[in-house]
CSV table of C-alpha atoms in Angstrom, one decimal:
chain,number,residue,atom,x,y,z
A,1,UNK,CA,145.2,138.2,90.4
A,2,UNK,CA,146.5,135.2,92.1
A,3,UNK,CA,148.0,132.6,89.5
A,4,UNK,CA,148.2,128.5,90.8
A,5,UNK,CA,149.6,125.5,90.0
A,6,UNK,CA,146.6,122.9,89.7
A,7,UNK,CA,148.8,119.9,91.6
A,8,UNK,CA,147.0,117.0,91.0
A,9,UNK,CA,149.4,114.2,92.2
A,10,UNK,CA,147.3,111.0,91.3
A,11,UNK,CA,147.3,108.6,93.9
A,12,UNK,CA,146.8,105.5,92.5
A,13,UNK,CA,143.4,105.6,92.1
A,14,UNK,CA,141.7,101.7,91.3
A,15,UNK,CA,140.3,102.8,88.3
A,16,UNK,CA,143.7,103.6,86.4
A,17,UNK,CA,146.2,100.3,85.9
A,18,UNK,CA,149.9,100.3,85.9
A,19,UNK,CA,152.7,97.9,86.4
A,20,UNK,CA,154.1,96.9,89.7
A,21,UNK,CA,157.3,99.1,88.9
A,22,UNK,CA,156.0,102.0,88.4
A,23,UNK,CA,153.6,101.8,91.1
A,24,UNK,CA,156.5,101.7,93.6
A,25,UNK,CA,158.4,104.8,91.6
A,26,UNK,CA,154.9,106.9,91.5
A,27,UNK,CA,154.4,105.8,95.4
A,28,UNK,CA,157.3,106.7,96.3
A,29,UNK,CA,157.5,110.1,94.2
A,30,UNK,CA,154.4,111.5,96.0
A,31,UNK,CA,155.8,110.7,99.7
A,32,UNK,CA,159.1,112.9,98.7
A,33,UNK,CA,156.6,115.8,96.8
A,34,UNK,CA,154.5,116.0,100.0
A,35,UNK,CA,157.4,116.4,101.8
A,36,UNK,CA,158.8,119.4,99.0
A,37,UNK,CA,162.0,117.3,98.1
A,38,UNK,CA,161.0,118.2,94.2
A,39,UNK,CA,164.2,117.1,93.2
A,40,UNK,CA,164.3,113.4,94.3
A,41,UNK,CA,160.1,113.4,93.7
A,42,UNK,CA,161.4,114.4,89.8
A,43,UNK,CA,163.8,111.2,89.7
A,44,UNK,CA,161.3,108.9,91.1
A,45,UNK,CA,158.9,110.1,88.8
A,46,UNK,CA,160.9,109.8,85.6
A,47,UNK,CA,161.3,105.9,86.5
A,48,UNK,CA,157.7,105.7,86.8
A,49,UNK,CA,157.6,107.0,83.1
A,50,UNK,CA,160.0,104.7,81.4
A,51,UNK,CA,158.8,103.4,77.7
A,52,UNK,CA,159.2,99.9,79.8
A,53,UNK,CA,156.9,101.2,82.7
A,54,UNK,CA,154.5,103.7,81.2
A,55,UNK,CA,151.8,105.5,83.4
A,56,UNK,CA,150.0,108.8,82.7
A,57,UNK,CA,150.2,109.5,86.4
A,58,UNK,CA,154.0,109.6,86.1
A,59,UNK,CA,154.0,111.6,83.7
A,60,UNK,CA,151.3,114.1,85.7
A,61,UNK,CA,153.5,113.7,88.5
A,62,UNK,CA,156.8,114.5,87.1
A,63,UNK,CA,155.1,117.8,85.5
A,64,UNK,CA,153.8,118.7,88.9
A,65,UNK,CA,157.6,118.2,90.5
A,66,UNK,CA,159.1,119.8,87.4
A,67,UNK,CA,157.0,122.9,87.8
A,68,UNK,CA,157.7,123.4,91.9
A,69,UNK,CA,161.6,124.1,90.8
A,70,UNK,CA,160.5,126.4,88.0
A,71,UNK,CA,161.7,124.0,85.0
A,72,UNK,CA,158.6,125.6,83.7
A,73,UNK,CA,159.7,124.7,79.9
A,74,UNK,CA,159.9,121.2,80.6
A,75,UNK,CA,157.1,120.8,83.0
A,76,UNK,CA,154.9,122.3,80.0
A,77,UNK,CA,156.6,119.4,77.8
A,78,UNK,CA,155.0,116.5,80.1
A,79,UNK,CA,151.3,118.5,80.8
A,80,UNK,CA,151.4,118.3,76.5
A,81,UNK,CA,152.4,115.1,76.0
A,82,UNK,CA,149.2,114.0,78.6
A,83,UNK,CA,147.0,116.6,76.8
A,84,UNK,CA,147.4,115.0,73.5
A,85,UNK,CA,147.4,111.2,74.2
A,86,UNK,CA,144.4,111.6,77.6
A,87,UNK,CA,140.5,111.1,76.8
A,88,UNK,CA,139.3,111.5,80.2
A,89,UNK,CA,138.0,114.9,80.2
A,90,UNK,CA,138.8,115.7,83.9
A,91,UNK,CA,142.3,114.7,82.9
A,92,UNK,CA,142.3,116.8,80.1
A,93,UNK,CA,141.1,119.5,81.8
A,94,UNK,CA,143.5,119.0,84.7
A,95,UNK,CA,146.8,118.8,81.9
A,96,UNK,CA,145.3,122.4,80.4
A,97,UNK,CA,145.5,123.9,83.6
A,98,UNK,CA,148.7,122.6,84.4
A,99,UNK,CA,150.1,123.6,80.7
A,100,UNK,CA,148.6,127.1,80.9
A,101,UNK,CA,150.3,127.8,84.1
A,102,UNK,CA,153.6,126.7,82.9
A,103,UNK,CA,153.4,128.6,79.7
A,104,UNK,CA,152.1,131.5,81.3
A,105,UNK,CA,155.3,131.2,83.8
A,106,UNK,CA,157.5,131.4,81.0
A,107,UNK,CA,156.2,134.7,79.8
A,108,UNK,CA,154.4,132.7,77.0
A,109,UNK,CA,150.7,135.0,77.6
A,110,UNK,CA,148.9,134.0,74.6
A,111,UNK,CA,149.7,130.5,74.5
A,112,UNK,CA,148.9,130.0,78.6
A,113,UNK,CA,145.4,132.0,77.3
A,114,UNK,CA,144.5,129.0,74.7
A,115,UNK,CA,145.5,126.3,77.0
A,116,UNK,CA,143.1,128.0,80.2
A,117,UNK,CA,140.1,127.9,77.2
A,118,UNK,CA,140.5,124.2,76.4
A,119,UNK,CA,140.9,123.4,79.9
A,120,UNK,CA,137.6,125.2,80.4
A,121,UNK,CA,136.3,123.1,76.8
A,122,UNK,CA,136.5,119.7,79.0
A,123,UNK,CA,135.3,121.3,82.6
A,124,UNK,CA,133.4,124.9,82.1
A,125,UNK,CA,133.1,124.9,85.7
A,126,UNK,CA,136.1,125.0,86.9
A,127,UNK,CA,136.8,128.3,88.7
A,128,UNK,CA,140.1,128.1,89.2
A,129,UNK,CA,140.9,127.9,85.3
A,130,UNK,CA,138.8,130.7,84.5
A,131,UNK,CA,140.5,132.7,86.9
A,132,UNK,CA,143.4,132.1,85.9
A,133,UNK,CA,142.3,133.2,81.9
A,134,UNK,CA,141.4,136.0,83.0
A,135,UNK,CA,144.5,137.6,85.0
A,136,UNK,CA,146.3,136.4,81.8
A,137,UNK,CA,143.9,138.2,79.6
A,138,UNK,CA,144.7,141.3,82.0
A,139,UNK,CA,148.3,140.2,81.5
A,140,UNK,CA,148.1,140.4,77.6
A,141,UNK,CA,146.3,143.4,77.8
A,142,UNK,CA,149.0,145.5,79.9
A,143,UNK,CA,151.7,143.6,77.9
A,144,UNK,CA,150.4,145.3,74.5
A,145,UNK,CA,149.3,148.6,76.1
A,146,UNK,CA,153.5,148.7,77.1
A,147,UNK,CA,154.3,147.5,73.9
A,148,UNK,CA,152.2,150.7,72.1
A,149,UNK,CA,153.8,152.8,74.6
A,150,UNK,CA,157.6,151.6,73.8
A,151,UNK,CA,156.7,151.9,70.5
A,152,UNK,CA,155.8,155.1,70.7
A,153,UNK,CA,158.9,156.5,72.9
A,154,UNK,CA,160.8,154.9,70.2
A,155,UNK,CA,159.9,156.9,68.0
A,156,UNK,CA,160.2,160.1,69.9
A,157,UNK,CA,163.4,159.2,70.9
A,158,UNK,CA,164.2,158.3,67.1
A,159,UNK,CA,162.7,161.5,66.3
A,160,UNK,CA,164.9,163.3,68.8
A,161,UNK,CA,167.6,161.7,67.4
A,162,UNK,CA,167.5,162.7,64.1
A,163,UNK,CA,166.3,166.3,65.3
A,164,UNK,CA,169.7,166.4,66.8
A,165,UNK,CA,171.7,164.7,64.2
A,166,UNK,CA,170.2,167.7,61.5
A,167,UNK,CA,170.9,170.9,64.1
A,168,UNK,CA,174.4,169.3,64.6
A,169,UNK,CA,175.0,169.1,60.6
A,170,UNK,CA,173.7,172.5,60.4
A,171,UNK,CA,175.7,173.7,62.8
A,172,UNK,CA,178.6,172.3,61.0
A,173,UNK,CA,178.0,173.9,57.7
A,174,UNK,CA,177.6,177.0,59.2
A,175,UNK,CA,180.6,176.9,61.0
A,176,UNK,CA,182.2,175.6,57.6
A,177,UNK,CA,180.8,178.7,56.0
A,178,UNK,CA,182.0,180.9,58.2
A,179,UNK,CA,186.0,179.6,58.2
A,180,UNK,CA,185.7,180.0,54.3
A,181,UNK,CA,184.4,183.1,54.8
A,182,UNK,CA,187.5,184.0,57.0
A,183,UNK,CA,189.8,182.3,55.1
A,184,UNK,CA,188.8,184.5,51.9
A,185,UNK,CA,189.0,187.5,53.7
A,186,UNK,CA,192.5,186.6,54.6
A,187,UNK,CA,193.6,185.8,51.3
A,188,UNK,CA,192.2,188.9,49.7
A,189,UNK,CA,193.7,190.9,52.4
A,190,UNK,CA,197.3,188.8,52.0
A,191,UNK,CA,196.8,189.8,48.3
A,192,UNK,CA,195.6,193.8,49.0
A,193,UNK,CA,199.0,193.7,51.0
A,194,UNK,CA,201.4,192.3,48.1
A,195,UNK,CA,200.0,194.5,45.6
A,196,UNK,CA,200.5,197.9,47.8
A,197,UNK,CA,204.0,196.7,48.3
A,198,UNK,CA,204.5,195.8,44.5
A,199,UNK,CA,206.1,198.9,42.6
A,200,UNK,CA,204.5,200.7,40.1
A,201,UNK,CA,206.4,201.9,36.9
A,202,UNK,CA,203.9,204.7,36.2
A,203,UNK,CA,204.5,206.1,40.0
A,204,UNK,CA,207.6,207.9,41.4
A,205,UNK,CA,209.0,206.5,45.0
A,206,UNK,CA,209.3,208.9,47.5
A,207,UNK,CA,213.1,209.4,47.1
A,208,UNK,CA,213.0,210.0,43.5
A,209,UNK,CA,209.9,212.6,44.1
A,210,UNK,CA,212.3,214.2,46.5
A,211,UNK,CA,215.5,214.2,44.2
A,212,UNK,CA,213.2,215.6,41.0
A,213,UNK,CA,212.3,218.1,43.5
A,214,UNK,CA,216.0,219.1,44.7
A,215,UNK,CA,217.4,218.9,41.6
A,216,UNK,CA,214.7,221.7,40.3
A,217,UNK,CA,215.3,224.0,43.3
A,218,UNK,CA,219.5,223.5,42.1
A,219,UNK,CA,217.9,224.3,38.9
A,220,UNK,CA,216.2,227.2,39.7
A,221,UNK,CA,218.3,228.9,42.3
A,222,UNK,CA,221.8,228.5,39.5
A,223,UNK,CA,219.2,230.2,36.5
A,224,UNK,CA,218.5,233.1,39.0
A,225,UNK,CA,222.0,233.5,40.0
A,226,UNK,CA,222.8,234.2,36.6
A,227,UNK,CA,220.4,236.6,36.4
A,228,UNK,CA,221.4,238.2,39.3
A,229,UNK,CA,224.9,238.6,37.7
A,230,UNK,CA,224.1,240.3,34.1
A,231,UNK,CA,222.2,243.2,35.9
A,232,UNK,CA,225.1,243.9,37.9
A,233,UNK,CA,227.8,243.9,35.4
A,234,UNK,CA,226.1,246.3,32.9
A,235,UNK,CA,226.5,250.5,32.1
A,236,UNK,CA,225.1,253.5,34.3
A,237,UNK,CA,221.7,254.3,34.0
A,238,UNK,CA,220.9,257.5,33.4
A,239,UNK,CA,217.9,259.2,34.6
A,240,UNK,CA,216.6,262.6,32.7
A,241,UNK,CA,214.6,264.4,34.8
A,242,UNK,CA,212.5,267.2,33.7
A,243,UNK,CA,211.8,270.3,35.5
């Protein structure tokens, strides 16, 4: 959908009076706007609207000129001030349009939709208005439908997040369990070790087993050398033989 600017640059019309100075300002506002110098239209305009030279024309004027450099903010500001002090309902209707574009450039959807519907209020047949409602009804429309969708990745994303964050703490504690698990083995092993190396009272060392052991074989051997020795130094034996 297209979206316009209703410019409505009031050309000092016989019906609406105005000073002398401001005539000249508003004059000489609309030769620079037709010929796009916004800037310079804006200056001349904003004489025209001085407390000491009124006119609502300035003031529709300078909204117009504000709203070509895309000072949409204060362009709405003038269109508003018009809106609430007007009671001509083409000029009402015309300030509406003006103030429901200028919102609806500043990303202002639902308060561009209320201004299109009283702009329609004081002229139901204006097409322009009611084309305009409608691309920003479309506008609002898309705007929420993205909003439900961000809202919802956000929460998948969130849920991700905190998928993650619990996998990651389980993983620690696991790995937590594991190093006590390996650091207990080590100490009991550490401990298994010092008490096989610790000696125990009730239990001969190998060297000692091995001197008991030579010192009963000395033992043994000297008791059957003496043995050995009384059979040799006693008597003959005599043998009786019988026939």
């Amino acid at each position: 959908m297209k979206r316009s600017i209703l410019v409505m640059l009031w050309m000092l019309q016989a019906s609406f009076i105005f000073g002398q100075k401001a005539k000249k300002y508003i004059v000489k506002g609309n030769e620079l706007y037709q010929q796009q110098n916004y800037k310079e239209a804006e200056t001349n305009y904003r004489k025209s609207v001085d407390p000491k030279a009124h006119s609502i024309e300035g003031t529709f004027n300078l909204g117009d000129a504000l709203y070509k450099q895309k000072k949409f903010t204060e362009a709405g500001e003038q269109f508003s001030k018009i809106a609430a002090s007007a009671t001509d309902k083409q000029v009402l209707s015309h300030a509406y349009h003006n103030l429901g574009n200028s919102l609806l450039s500043s990303k202002k959807i639902e308060e561009s939709i209320e201004a299109y519907k009283k702009a329609l209020l004081n002229n139901p047949k204006d097409d322009q208005t009611r084309y305009n409602l409608a691309y920003a009804r479309e506008l609002l429309k898309q705007q929420q439908q993205n909003k439900q969708n961000q809202n919802k990745q956000n929460k998948q994303n969130q849920n991700n997040k905190d998928q993650d964050k619990k996998d990651q703490q389980n993983k620690d504690q696991n790995k937590k369990d594991q190093d006590k698990k390996d650091q207990d083995k080590q100490n009991q092993d550490k401990k298994d070790q010092q008490k096989e190396q610790q000696p125990n009272p009730n239990q001969l060392s190998k060297e000692d087993a091995e001197r008991m052991l030579e010192a009963l074989n000395n033992q043994e051997q000297g008791t059957q050398d003496k043995l050995k020795n009384k059979k040799l130094g006693g008597g003959k034996v005599r043998i009786t033989k019988d026939w």
